[in-house]
Amino acid sequence: MGNIDHDLPAAPPAAFVELRDVTFGYGGRSILEGVTLAVPRGKVTALMGASGGGKTTVLRLIGGQVRAQRGAVLFDGSDIGTLDAAGLFAARRRMGMLFQFGALFTDLDVFENVAFPLREHTDLPDELIRDIVLMKLDAVGLRGARDLRTSEISGGMSRRVALARAIALDPELVMYDEPFAGLDPISLGIAARLIRQLNDAMGLTSIVVSHDVEETLQIADHVIVLANGRIAAEGPPDTIRASTDPLVHQFIHAEADGPVRFHYPAPPVDADFGGALPGANP
């Protein structure tokens, strides 16, 4: 038998991001209640569910914008909630974020939007920044649009510029908050393909928050469905499609009524019609 090298570094955990028994709310309103989930390293994980279910809150917890009231949020084994300012900034440099609707700087052109994180967080010379920006723009098919103002590009192009900015610092984790919202079918398909291609080509770990069921399930390796502050379902796309859970079935098949009711809770009809006007004195 050969000698065992005890100095070999430990293998990285299979889960790049974990939430362990996380509870969080705003004011007196509970958003997440004892949520435990794992984001596999190197995969595209879709975070889905009805509006208000806590999906964007999960991204904010991972990025350290808010901190769990109970439980732990782990990024590559480090508890985000226990990091000091320097540690948090170091962790964020390993993350990229594509905000809903892109969130580009309107007073900067396409080139400078992508160059912004490089100028803010590195001391690279202008020549190298230029080459990096052009490579990132080329990766999203927009190298030729580098000199355009943000007012001169379409919504789909804006989202692709924002994606180039999100990967400018070569992050290990990229989070997408509703990357398909408001896009036409062609732009939506391009955005989805880019998420998948960039994840595989760059060895990323990706978290996609989306309501676009079909496009998201086509590119995801792993799907987590949040509902009522908890995980309603989890697994590969085919498992989610075949789920018999009433809430998951309603969401995946876009049914108007089910566990998520069409009618907001209200008094009986005969108690409302013909009764006192709202706000009227008795």
PDB file of C-alpha atoms in Angstrom, residues 91-187:
ATOM      1  CA  ALA A  91     -16.896  37.083  -0.409  1.00  0.00           C
ATOM      2  CA  ARG A  92     -18.860  39.475  -2.629  1.00  0.00           C
ATOM      3  CA  ARG A  93     -15.910  39.771  -5.002  1.00  0.00           C
ATOM      4  CA  ARG A  94     -16.436  36.086  -5.715  1.00  0.00           C
ATOM      5  CA  MET A  95     -20.081  36.737  -6.613  1.00  0.00           C
ATOM      6  CA  GLY A  96     -21.744  38.326  -9.616  1.00  0.00           C
ATOM      7  CA  MET A  97     -25.281  39.687  -9.637  1.00  0.00           C
ATOM      8  CA  LEU A  98     -27.648  40.344 -12.513  1.00  0.00           C
ATOM      9  CA  PHE A  99     -30.353  42.610 -11.137  1.00  0.00           C
ATOM     10  CA  GLN A 100     -33.929  42.605 -12.350  1.00  0.00           C
ATOM     11  CA  PHE A 101     -34.188  44.720 -15.541  1.00  0.00           C
ATOM     12  CA  GLY A 102     -30.379  45.070 -15.659  1.00  0.00           C
ATOM     13  CA  ALA A 103     -29.903  48.165 -13.457  1.00  0.00           C
ATOM     14  CA  LEU A 104     -27.353  49.742 -15.801  1.00  0.00           C
ATOM     15  CA  PHE A 105     -25.894  53.186 -15.132  1.00  0.00           C
ATOM     16  CA  THR A 106     -27.771  55.472 -17.515  1.00  0.00           C
ATOM     17  CA  ASP A 107     -25.011  58.097 -17.645  1.00  0.00           C
ATOM     18  CA  LEU A 108     -22.391  55.565 -18.807  1.00  0.00           C
ATOM     19  CA  ASP A 109     -22.074  53.891 -22.183  1.00  0.00           C
ATOM     20  CA  VAL A 110     -22.044  50.125 -22.643  1.00  0.00           C
ATOM     21  CA  PHE A 111     -18.253  49.839 -22.346  1.00  0.00           C
ATOM     22  CA  GLU A 112     -18.058  51.831 -19.117  1.00  0.00           C
ATOM     23  CA  ASN A 113     -20.946  49.915 -17.539  1.00  0.00           C
ATOM     24  CA  VAL A 114     -18.998  46.690 -17.928  1.00  0.00           C
ATOM     25  CA  ALA A 115     -15.714  48.345 -16.935  1.00  0.00           C
ATOM     26  CA  PHE A 116     -17.218  49.781 -13.730  1.00  0.00           C
ATOM     27  CA  PRO A 117     -16.533  46.826 -11.368  1.00  0.00           C
ATOM     28  CA  LEU A 118     -13.027  46.462 -12.776  1.00  0.00           C
ATOM     29  CA  ARG A 119     -12.252  50.136 -12.110  1.00  0.00           C
ATOM     30  CA  GLU A 120     -13.804  49.973  -8.635  1.00  0.00           C
ATOM     31  CA  HIS A 121     -12.232  46.753  -7.386  1.00  0.00           C
ATOM     32  CA  THR A 122      -8.914  46.372  -9.210  1.00  0.00           C
ATOM     33  CA  ASP A 123      -5.811  48.388 -10.070  1.00  0.00           C
ATOM     34  CA  LEU A 124      -5.561  46.951 -13.568  1.00  0.00           C
ATOM     35  CA  PRO A 125      -4.143  49.224 -16.291  1.00  0.00           C
ATOM     36  CA  ASP A 126      -6.557  50.686 -18.816  1.00  0.00           C
ATOM     37  CA  GLU A 127      -5.230  48.484 -21.620  1.00  0.00           C
ATOM     38  CA  LEU A 128      -6.042  45.297 -19.697  1.00  0.00           C
ATOM     39  CA  ILE A 129      -9.440  46.622 -18.603  1.00  0.00           C
ATOM     40  CA  ARG A 130     -10.205  47.351 -22.258  1.00  0.00           C
ATOM     41  CA  ASP A 131      -9.329  43.807 -23.295  1.00  0.00           C
ATOM     42  CA  ILE A 132     -11.344  42.237 -20.462  1.00  0.00           C
ATOM     43  CA  VAL A 133     -14.407  44.380 -21.204  1.00  0.00           C
ATOM     44  CA  LEU A 134     -14.280  43.540 -24.905  1.00  0.00           C
ATOM     45  CA  MET A 135     -13.950  39.826 -24.111  1.00  0.00           C
ATOM     46  CA  LYS A 136     -16.963  39.920 -21.777  1.00  0.00           C
ATOM     47  CA  LEU A 137     -19.024  41.868 -24.310  1.00  0.00           C
ATOM     48  CA  ASP A 138     -18.001  39.427 -27.021  1.00  0.00           C
ATOM     49  CA  ALA A 139     -19.154  36.538 -24.812  1.00  0.00           C
ATOM     50  CA  VAL A 140     -22.678  38.023 -24.772  1.00  0.00           C
ATOM     51  CA  GLY A 141     -22.582  39.004 -28.451  1.00  0.00           C
ATOM     52  CA  LEU A 142     -22.351  42.775 -27.927  1.00  0.00           C
ATOM     53  CA  ARG A 143     -18.724  43.746 -28.595  1.00  0.00           C
ATOM     54  CA  GLY A 144     -19.957  45.893 -31.479  1.00  0.00           C
ATOM     55  CA  ALA A 145     -22.285  47.830 -29.149  1.00  0.00           C
ATOM     56  CA  ARG A 146     -19.522  48.985 -26.792  1.00  0.00           C
ATOM     57  CA  ASP A 147     -19.846  52.699 -27.643  1.00  0.00           C
ATOM     58  CA  LEU A 148     -23.646  52.896 -27.477  1.00  0.00           C
ATOM     59  CA  ARG A 149     -25.469  54.737 -24.706  1.00  0.00           C
ATOM     60  CA  THR A 150     -27.886  52.745 -22.578  1.00  0.00           C
ATOM     61  CA  SER A 151     -30.730  54.776 -24.119  1.00  0.00           C
ATOM     62  CA  GLU A 152     -29.728  53.418 -27.532  1.00  0.00           C
ATOM     63  CA  ILE A 153     -30.042  49.701 -26.744  1.00  0.00           C
ATOM     64  CA  SER A 154     -33.071  47.463 -26.341  1.00  0.00           C
ATOM     65  CA  GLY A 155     -34.265  45.795 -23.165  1.00  0.00           C
ATOM     66  CA  GLY A 156     -32.817  42.466 -24.249  1.00  0.00           C
ATOM     67  CA  MET A 157     -29.462  44.067 -25.039  1.00  0.00           C
ATOM     68  CA  SER A 158     -29.504  45.828 -21.658  1.00  0.00           C
ATOM     69  CA  ARG A 159     -29.877  42.487 -19.907  1.00  0.00           C
ATOM     70  CA  ARG A 160     -26.933  41.078 -21.862  1.00  0.00           C
ATOM     71  CA  VAL A 161     -24.762  44.111 -20.996  1.00  0.00           C
ATOM     72  CA  ALA A 162     -25.725  43.596 -17.353  1.00  0.00           C
ATOM     73  CA  LEU A 163     -24.663  39.954 -17.669  1.00  0.00           C
ATOM     74  CA  ALA A 164     -21.299  41.003 -19.098  1.00  0.00           C
ATOM     75  CA  ARG A 165     -20.892  43.349 -16.107  1.00  0.00           C
ATOM     76  CA  ALA A 166     -21.875  40.553 -13.690  1.00  0.00           C
ATOM     77  CA  ILE A 167     -19.055  38.314 -14.987  1.00  0.00           C
ATOM     78  CA  ALA A 168     -16.448  41.081 -15.388  1.00  0.00           C
ATOM     79  CA  LEU A 169     -14.535  40.040 -12.263  1.00  0.00           C
ATOM     80  CA  ASP A 170     -14.704  36.307 -13.141  1.00  0.00           C
ATOM     81  CA  PRO A 171     -16.946  35.390 -10.190  1.00  0.00           C
ATOM     82  CA  GLU A 172     -17.484  31.839  -8.982  1.00  0.00           C
ATOM     83  CA  LEU A 173     -21.169  32.371  -8.181  1.00  0.00           C
ATOM     84  CA  VAL A 174     -23.594  34.345 -10.350  1.00  0.00           C
ATOM     85  CA  MET A 175     -27.093  35.187  -9.092  1.00  0.00           C
ATOM     86  CA  TYR A 176     -29.846  36.181 -11.506  1.00  0.00           C
ATOM     87  CA  ASP A 177     -32.928  38.009 -10.216  1.00  0.00           C
ATOM     88  CA  GLU A 178     -35.718  37.596 -12.797  1.00  0.00           C
ATOM     89  CA  PRO A 179     -33.366  37.652 -15.821  1.00  0.00           C
ATOM     90  CA  PHE A 180     -36.228  36.998 -18.272  1.00  0.00           C
ATOM     91  CA  ALA A 181     -38.742  39.588 -17.042  1.00  0.00           C
ATOM     92  CA  GLY A 182     -40.094  41.814 -19.809  1.00  0.00           C
ATOM     93  CA  LEU A 183     -38.151  40.155 -22.633  1.00  0.00           C
ATOM     94  CA  ASP A 184     -39.568  39.164 -26.010  1.00  0.00           C
ATOM     95  CA  PRO A 185     -39.312  35.448 -26.940  1.00  0.00           C
ATOM     96  CA  ILE A 186     -36.099  35.891 -28.964  1.00  0.00           C
ATOM     97  CA  SER A 187     -34.316  37.916 -26.259  1.00  0.00           C
TER      98      SER A 187
END
